[in-house]
């Protein structure tokens, strides 16, 4: 039912954990099952230099979180924003149709973390402007 890649990421997930001084944090809940995922990013010179995740969800959600962190690591913010729900599932060589909703969480949480990063950065910029 699951591809080898899904099983491999589920058994050996990459980038699990939390970044204490993250530059962006995104948490999303899955409306279908109520599972939760949080992604933390650390950004330097517009590049995602570190990314970690915490997922309270099923095996497919854990495998997709792990995959999305690998896909986003080292990418620019713009490139990372182009990672879609479908890309993540494709990279994992597909997911059973009943599990596709699980893969949505990973891309959504990544996008939420980037939005949070942009908001924080935008706020800083305005403060600087106000000081000038
Ligand atoms: Fe909830 Fe998969 S069953 S994320």
Tab-separated table of N, CA and C and ligand atoms in Angstrom:
chain	number	residue	atom	x	y	z
A	1	UNK	N	0.819	-1.201	0.000
A	1	UNK	CA	0.000	0.000	0.000
A	1	UNK	C	0.866	1.270	0.000
A	2	UNK	N	1.961	1.265	0.782
A	2	UNK	CA	2.841	2.442	0.808
A	2	UNK	C	4.101	2.194	-0.011
A	3	UNK	N	4.613	3.267	-0.639
A	3	UNK	CA	5.857	3.133	-1.393
A	3	UNK	C	7.012	2.910	-0.406
A	4	UNK	N	8.118	2.408	-0.954
A	4	UNK	CA	9.288	2.183	-0.092
A	4	UNK	C	9.779	3.487	0.517
A	5	UNK	N	9.666	4.551	-0.274
A	5	UNK	CA	10.147	5.840	0.182
A	5	UNK	C	9.326	6.332	1.382
A	6	UNK	N	8.029	6.122	1.336
A	6	UNK	CA	7.174	6.521	2.457
A	6	UNK	C	7.588	5.732	3.698
A	7	UNK	N	7.753	4.431	3.529
A	7	UNK	CA	8.109	3.581	4.663
A	7	UNK	C	9.458	3.991	5.236
A	8	UNK	N	10.361	4.352	4.344
A	8	UNK	CA	11.710	4.713	4.770
A	8	UNK	C	11.679	6.024	5.575
A	9	UNK	N	10.935	7.004	5.100
A	9	UNK	CA	10.852	8.280	5.823
A	9	UNK	C	10.068	8.121	7.124
A	10	UNK	N	9.090	7.214	7.108
A	10	UNK	CA	8.318	6.988	8.328
A	10	UNK	C	9.193	6.320	9.391
A	11	UNK	N	10.000	5.342	8.966
A	11	UNK	CA	10.833	4.618	9.933
A	11	UNK	C	12.021	5.444	10.390
A	12	UNK	N	12.457	6.358	9.526
A	12	UNK	CA	13.673	7.100	9.823
A	12	UNK	C	13.473	8.578	9.458
A	13	UNK	N	12.550	9.243	10.160
A	13	UNK	CA	12.229	10.621	9.755
A	13	UNK	C	13.386	11.583	9.964
A	14	UNK	N	13.571	12.503	8.993
A	14	UNK	CA	14.648	13.504	9.075
A	14	UNK	C	14.114	14.770	9.746
A	15	UNK	N	15.021	15.475	10.392
A	15	UNK	CA	14.729	16.822	10.909
A	15	UNK	C	13.554	16.883	11.893
A	16	UNK	N	13.483	15.890	12.756
A	16	UNK	CA	12.436	15.904	13.778
A	16	UNK	C	12.870	16.821	14.907
A	17	UNK	N	11.957	17.575	15.454
A	17	UNK	CA	12.263	18.388	16.630
A	17	UNK	C	11.743	19.790	16.514
A	18	UNK	N	12.421	20.673	17.216
A	18	UNK	CA	11.936	22.029	17.377
A	18	UNK	C	13.149	22.954	17.239
A	19	UNK	N	12.960	24.164	16.702
A	19	UNK	CA	14.054	25.144	16.698
A	19	UNK	C	13.644	26.234	17.676
A	20	UNK	N	14.399	26.370	18.748
A	20	UNK	CA	13.997	27.290	19.819
A	20	UNK	C	13.912	28.742	19.357
A	21	UNK	N	14.947	29.195	18.606
A	21	UNK	CA	14.944	30.587	18.160
A	21	UNK	C	14.594	30.675	16.677
A	22	UNK	N	13.527	29.960	16.302
A	22	UNK	CA	13.130	29.905	14.889
A	22	UNK	C	12.760	31.288	14.373
A	23	UNK	N	12.965	31.485	13.066
A	23	UNK	CA	12.567	32.752	12.436
A	23	UNK	C	11.124	32.694	11.941
A	24	UNK	N	10.608	31.478	11.812
A	24	UNK	CA	9.214	31.327	11.401
A	24	UNK	C	8.679	30.004	11.921
A	25	UNK	N	7.425	30.011	12.381
A	25	UNK	CA	6.801	28.793	12.887
A	25	UNK	C	5.405	28.695	12.276
A	26	UNK	N	5.080	27.526	11.763
A	26	UNK	CA	3.744	27.348	11.189
A	26	UNK	C	3.111	26.087	11.724
A	27	UNK	N	1.895	26.214	12.256
A	27	UNK	CA	1.171	25.043	12.738
A	27	UNK	C	-0.125	24.924	11.959
A	28	UNK	N	-0.393	23.743	11.470
A	28	UNK	CA	-1.675	23.526	10.802
A	28	UNK	C	-2.329	22.254	11.333
A	29	UNK	N	-3.634	22.264	11.305
A	29	UNK	CA	-4.406	21.093	11.730
A	29	UNK	C	-5.076	20.498	10.511
A	30	UNK	N	-5.216	19.195	10.513
A	30	UNK	CA	-5.893	18.542	9.405
A	30	UNK	C	-7.391	18.448	9.705
A	31	UNK	N	-8.211	19.106	8.902
A	31	UNK	CA	-9.648	19.111	9.201
A	31	UNK	C	-10.263	17.722	9.088
A	32	UNK	N	-9.608	16.837	8.320
A	32	UNK	CA	-10.196	15.508	8.115
A	32	UNK	C	-10.065	14.644	9.367
A	33	UNK	N	-8.871	14.678	10.002
A	33	UNK	CA	-8.628	13.745	11.101
A	33	UNK	C	-8.279	14.448	12.407
A	34	UNK	N	-8.009	15.775	12.345
A	34	UNK	CA	-7.666	16.500	13.574
A	34	UNK	C	-6.208	16.427	13.950
A	35	UNK	N	-5.382	15.781	13.109
A	35	UNK	CA	-3.948	15.714	13.411
A	35	UNK	C	-3.292	17.080	13.234
A	36	UNK	N	-2.143	17.251	13.888
A	36	UNK	CA	-1.474	18.558	13.919
A	36	UNK	C	-0.023	18.444	13.468
A	37	UNK	N	0.446	19.505	12.799
A	37	UNK	CA	1.851	19.538	12.405
A	37	UNK	C	2.409	20.944	12.585
A	38	UNK	N	3.628	21.022	13.137
A	38	UNK	CA	4.302	22.316	13.258
A	38	UNK	C	5.632	22.234	12.541
A	39	UNK	N	5.932	23.284	11.765
A	39	UNK	CA	7.235	23.381	11.092
A	39	UNK	C	7.945	24.639	11.578
A	40	UNK	N	9.223	24.483	11.892
A	40	UNK	CA	10.074	25.590	12.354
A	40	UNK	C	11.126	25.846	11.284
A	41	UNK	N	11.349	27.125	10.945
A	41	UNK	CA	12.424	27.413	9.985
A	41	UNK	C	13.380	28.460	10.537
A	42	UNK	N	14.614	28.305	10.133
A	42	UNK	CA	15.662	29.268	10.450
A	42	UNK	C	16.135	29.797	9.097
A	43	UNK	N	16.107	31.115	8.926
A	43	UNK	CA	16.410	31.692	7.614
A	43	UNK	C	17.618	32.605	7.711
A	44	UNK	N	18.534	32.433	6.761
A	44	UNK	CA	19.680	33.339	6.701
A	44	UNK	C	19.894	33.728	5.245
A	45	UNK	N	20.046	35.027	4.997
A	45	UNK	CA	20.219	35.539	3.634
A	45	UNK	C	19.175	34.957	2.688
A	46	UNK	N	17.927	34.929	3.153
A	46	UNK	CA	16.800	34.467	2.338
A	46	UNK	C	16.814	32.956	2.052
A	47	UNK	N	17.706	32.220	2.741
A	47	UNK	CA	17.790	30.772	2.503
A	47	UNK	C	17.385	30.027	3.770
A	48	UNK	N	16.628	28.958	3.585
A	48	UNK	CA	16.226	28.140	4.731
A	48	UNK	C	17.436	27.303	5.140
A	49	UNK	N	18.085	27.727	6.206
A	49	UNK	CA	19.314	27.034	6.570
A	49	UNK	C	19.063	25.940	7.599
A	50	UNK	N	17.897	25.975	8.244
A	50	UNK	CA	17.538	24.858	9.124
A	50	UNK	C	16.020	24.750	9.162
A	51	UNK	N	15.554	23.527	9.284
A	51	UNK	CA	14.108	23.298	9.323
A	51	UNK	C	13.840	22.045	10.141
A	52	UNK	N	12.842	22.131	11.013
A	52	UNK	CA	12.491	20.963	11.821
A	52	UNK	C	10.974	20.851	11.911
A	53	UNK	N	10.509	19.663	12.262
A	53	UNK	CA	9.057	19.505	12.374
A	53	UNK	C	8.666	18.670	13.582
A	54	UNK	N	7.433	18.944	14.027
A	54	UNK	CA	6.810	18.096	15.043
A	54	UNK	C	5.434	17.733	14.516
A	55	UNK	N	5.149	16.457	14.460
A	55	UNK	CA	3.876	16.024	13.904
A	55	UNK	C	3.159	15.087	14.867
A	56	UNK	N	1.930	15.455	15.180
A	56	UNK	CA	1.078	14.565	15.958
A	56	UNK	C	0.107	13.989	14.954
A	57	UNK	N	0.549	12.955	14.278
A	57	UNK	CA	-0.312	12.432	13.220
A	57	UNK	C	0.089	11.034	12.821
A	58	UNK	N	-0.518	10.585	11.741
A	58	UNK	CA	-0.321	9.214	11.286
A	58	UNK	C	1.039	9.050	10.586
A	59	UNK	N	1.341	7.844	10.189
A	59	UNK	CA	2.604	7.549	9.529
A	59	UNK	C	2.788	8.343	8.249
A	60	UNK	N	1.727	8.485	7.472
A	60	UNK	CA	1.836	9.218	6.203
A	60	UNK	C	2.143	10.684	6.489
A	61	UNK	N	1.574	11.241	7.555
A	61	UNK	CA	1.841	12.640	7.902
A	61	UNK	C	3.299	12.793	8.328
A	62	UNK	N	3.814	11.835	9.061
A	62	UNK	CA	5.211	11.894	9.494
A	62	UNK	C	6.145	11.777	8.284
A	63	UNK	N	5.844	10.853	7.389
A	63	UNK	CA	6.686	10.684	6.201
A	63	UNK	C	6.653	11.946	5.336
A	64	UNK	N	5.493	12.558	5.180
A	64	UNK	CA	5.432	13.757	4.334
A	64	UNK	C	6.118	14.939	5.021
A	65	UNK	N	6.023	15.034	6.345
A	65	UNK	CA	6.732	16.121	7.043
A	65	UNK	C	8.221	15.972	6.826
A	66	UNK	N	8.707	14.746	7.006
A	66	UNK	CA	10.120	14.472	6.850
A	66	UNK	C	10.554	14.850	5.435
A	67	UNK	N	9.765	14.452	4.450
A	67	UNK	CA	10.093	14.735	3.051
A	67	UNK	C	10.102	16.237	2.779
A	68	UNK	N	9.114	16.958	3.316
A	68	UNK	CA	9.029	18.387	3.012
A	68	UNK	C	10.216	19.133	3.633
A	69	UNK	N	10.693	18.669	4.787
A	69	UNK	CA	11.847	19.351	5.382
A	69	UNK	C	13.082	19.123	4.509
A	70	UNK	N	13.209	17.921	3.963
A	70	UNK	CA	14.350	17.660	3.075
A	70	UNK	C	14.260	18.489	1.809
A	71	UNK	N	13.045	18.653	1.299
A	71	UNK	CA	12.867	19.404	0.055
A	71	UNK	C	13.143	20.894	0.270
A	72	UNK	N	12.804	21.409	1.452
A	72	UNK	CA	12.907	22.858	1.682
A	72	UNK	C	14.293	23.282	2.164
A	73	UNK	N	15.025	22.375	2.799
A	73	UNK	CA	16.341	22.710	3.353
A	73	UNK	C	17.270	23.252	2.268
A	74	UNK	N	17.869	24.411	2.534
A	74	UNK	CA	18.830	24.967	1.587
A	74	UNK	C	18.191	25.751	0.447
A	75	UNK	N	16.858	25.775	0.412
A	75	UNK	CA	16.190	26.510	-0.670
A	75	UNK	C	15.983	27.972	-0.275
A	76	UNK	N	15.793	28.828	-1.284
A	76	UNK	CA	15.417	30.204	-0.972
A	76	UNK	C	13.947	30.199	-0.570
A	77	UNK	N	13.517	31.285	0.061
A	77	UNK	CA	12.122	31.417	0.470
A	77	UNK	C	11.198	31.263	-0.747
A	78	UNK	N	11.576	31.879	-1.854
A	78	UNK	CA	10.735	31.826	-3.056
A	78	UNK	C	10.629	30.388	-3.578
A	79	UNK	N	11.776	29.675	-3.587
A	79	UNK	CA	11.756	28.287	-4.072
A	79	UNK	C	10.905	27.413	-3.149
A	80	UNK	N	11.064	27.635	-1.843
A	80	UNK	CA	10.337	26.814	-0.871
A	80	UNK	C	8.838	27.044	-0.993
A	81	UNK	N	8.453	28.268	-1.335
A	81	UNK	CA	7.022	28.559	-1.483
A	81	UNK	C	6.418	27.823	-2.674
A	82	UNK	N	7.277	27.393	-3.585
A	82	UNK	CA	6.771	26.689	-4.772
A	82	UNK	C	6.524	25.204	-4.494
A	83	UNK	N	6.944	24.729	-3.319
A	83	UNK	CA	6.689	23.313	-2.987
A	83	UNK	C	5.196	23.159	-2.692
A	84	UNK	N	4.556	22.329	-3.475
A	84	UNK	CA	3.107	22.172	-3.318
A	84	UNK	C	2.772	20.831	-2.665
A	85	UNK	N	1.522	20.704	-2.298
A	85	UNK	CA	1.033	19.441	-1.743
A	85	UNK	C	1.342	18.282	-2.684
A	86	UNK	N	1.141	18.517	-3.980
A	86	UNK	CA	1.349	17.447	-4.967
A	86	UNK	C	2.819	17.085	-5.082
A	87	UNK	N	3.708	18.108	-5.052
A	87	UNK	CA	5.145	17.830	-5.138
A	87	UNK	C	5.578	16.853	-4.056
A	88	UNK	N	5.084	17.089	-2.837
A	88	UNK	CA	5.523	16.279	-1.696
A	88	UNK	C	5.086	14.832	-1.893
A	89	UNK	N	3.851	14.642	-2.287
A	89	UNK	CA	3.340	13.287	-2.519
A	89	UNK	C	4.104	12.621	-3.666
A	90	UNK	N	4.408	13.402	-4.713
A	90	UNK	CA	5.147	12.844	-5.859
A	90	UNK	C	6.546	12.398	-5.450
A	91	UNK	N	7.210	13.235	-4.646
A	91	UNK	CA	8.568	12.900	-4.192
A	91	UNK	C	8.558	11.600	-3.411
A	92	UNK	N	7.462	11.328	-2.747
A	92	UNK	CA	7.357	10.105	-1.951
A	92	UNK	C	6.880	8.931	-2.803
A	93	UNK	N	6.849	9.149	-4.112
A	93	UNK	CA	6.385	8.129	-5.055
A	93	UNK	C	4.939	7.742	-4.790
A	94	UNK	N	4.149	8.740	-4.440
A	94	UNK	CA	2.707	8.530	-4.314
A	94	UNK	C	2.267	8.095	-2.937
A	95	UNK	N	1.005	8.363	-2.661
A	95	UNK	CA	0.399	7.937	-1.399
A	95	UNK	C	-0.943	7.301	-1.755
A	96	UNK	N	-1.411	6.381	-0.937
A	96	UNK	CA	-2.735	5.824	-1.220
A	96	UNK	C	-3.774	6.964	-1.205
A	97	UNK	N	-4.764	6.932	-2.111
A	97	UNK	CA	-5.726	8.033	-2.213
A	97	UNK	C	-6.343	8.418	-0.858
A	98	UNK	N	-6.607	7.444	-0.028
A	98	UNK	CA	-7.252	7.719	1.253
A	98	UNK	C	-6.320	8.506	2.181
A	99	UNK	N	-5.022	8.501	1.839
A	99	UNK	CA	-4.024	9.186	2.686
A	99	UNK	C	-3.559	10.513	2.093
A	100	UNK	N	-4.113	10.893	0.960
A	100	UNK	CA	-3.655	12.133	0.330
A	100	UNK	C	-3.884	13.344	1.242
A	101	UNK	N	-4.946	13.312	2.015
A	101	UNK	CA	-5.219	14.465	2.901
A	101	UNK	C	-4.097	14.639	3.919
A	102	UNK	N	-3.417	13.555	4.261
A	102	UNK	CA	-2.321	13.633	5.234
A	102	UNK	C	-1.153	14.417	4.658
A	103	UNK	N	-0.937	14.267	3.338
A	103	UNK	CA	0.222	14.919	2.727
A	103	UNK	C	-0.003	16.420	2.604
A	104	UNK	N	-1.246	16.870	2.684
A	104	UNK	CA	-1.519	18.308	2.572
A	104	UNK	C	-0.908	19.088	3.720
A	105	UNK	N	-0.888	18.464	4.887
A	105	UNK	CA	-0.402	19.148	6.093
A	105	UNK	C	1.014	19.672	5.922
A	106	UNK	N	1.879	18.869	5.322
A	106	UNK	CA	3.296	19.225	5.276
A	106	UNK	C	3.525	20.496	4.469
A	107	UNK	N	2.973	20.549	3.264
A	107	UNK	CA	3.161	21.747	2.436
A	107	UNK	C	2.473	22.939	3.099
A	108	UNK	N	1.312	22.721	3.681
A	108	UNK	CA	0.591	23.828	4.326
A	108	UNK	C	1.369	24.376	5.519
A	109	UNK	N	1.959	23.480	6.308
A	109	UNK	CA	2.714	23.933	7.488
A	109	UNK	C	3.966	24.683	7.049
A	110	UNK	N	4.603	24.221	5.978
A	110	UNK	CA	5.783	24.925	5.459
A	110	UNK	C	5.384	26.338	5.019
A	111	UNK	N	4.294	26.434	4.289
A	111	UNK	CA	3.850	27.751	3.816
A	111	UNK	C	3.488	28.652	4.996
A	112	UNK	N	2.867	28.062	6.030
A	112	UNK	CA	2.495	28.853	7.213
A	112	UNK	C	3.746	29.372	7.924
A	113	UNK	N	4.794	28.541	7.991
A	113	UNK	CA	6.042	28.959	8.648
A	113	UNK	C	6.685	30.098	7.852
A	114	UNK	N	6.620	30.008	6.530
A	114	UNK	CA	7.203	31.066	5.688
A	114	UNK	C	6.394	32.363	5.843
A	115	UNK	N	5.075	32.241	5.891
A	115	UNK	CA	4.232	33.428	6.107
A	115	UNK	C	4.602	34.102	7.414
A	116	UNK	N	4.784	33.273	8.447
A	116	UNK	CA	5.135	33.799	9.769
A	116	UNK	C	6.484	34.522	9.687
A	117	UNK	N	7.438	33.901	8.998
A	117	UNK	CA	8.760	34.519	8.831
A	117	UNK	C	8.621	35.870	8.137
A	118	UNK	N	7.824	35.903	7.067
A	118	UNK	CA	7.658	37.155	6.312
A	118	UNK	C	7.009	38.229	7.173
A	119	UNK	N	6.025	37.821	7.962
A	119	UNK	CA	5.346	38.778	8.841
A	119	UNK	C	6.329	39.375	9.830
A	120	UNK	N	7.131	38.500	10.446
A	120	UNK	CA	8.108	38.980	11.438
A	120	UNK	C	9.102	39.923	10.775
A	121	UNK	N	9.550	39.545	9.584
A	121	UNK	CA	10.531	40.352	8.877
A	121	UNK	C	9.917	41.687	8.471
A	122	UNK	N	8.683	41.629	7.974
A	122	UNK	CA	7.978	42.846	7.578
A	122	UNK	C	7.882	43.798	8.751
A	123	UNK	N	7.556	43.243	9.933
A	123	UNK	CA	7.419	44.055	11.143
A	123	UNK	C	8.716	44.761	11.471
A	124	UNK	N	9.826	44.003	11.371
A	124	UNK	CA	11.140	44.596	11.675
A	124	UNK	C	11.436	45.755	10.735
A	125	UNK	N	11.135	45.527	9.433
A	125	UNK	CA	11.402	46.543	8.421
A	125	UNK	C	10.658	47.827	8.737
A	126	UNK	N	9.391	47.673	9.134
A	126	UNK	CA	8.601	48.869	9.426
A	126	UNK	C	9.157	49.616	10.633
A	127	UNK	N	9.587	48.827	11.613
A	127	UNK	CA	10.144	49.466	12.813
A	127	UNK	C	11.357	50.305	12.452
A	128	UNK	N	12.183	49.716	11.564
A	128	UNK	CA	13.394	50.430	11.153
A	128	UNK	C	13.017	51.739	10.455
A	129	UNK	N	11.986	51.623	9.595
A	129	UNK	CA	11.545	52.798	8.858
A	129	UNK	C	11.081	53.879	9.840
A	130	UNK	N	10.360	53.438	10.851
A	130	UNK	CA	9.817	54.391	11.821
A	130	UNK	C	10.965	55.113	12.553
A	131	UNK	N	12.052	54.337	12.790
A	131	UNK	CA	13.191	54.953	13.492
A	131	UNK	C	13.877	56.030	12.654
A	132	UNK	N	13.934	55.720	11.331
A	132	UNK	CA	14.605	56.696	10.426
A	132	UNK	C	13.900	57.995	10.478
B	1	LIG	FE1	-4.350	12.467	10.136
B	1	LIG	FE2	-2.986	11.210	8.341
B	1	LIG	S1	-4.700	10.445	9.416
B	1	LIG	S2	-2.688	13.202	9.027
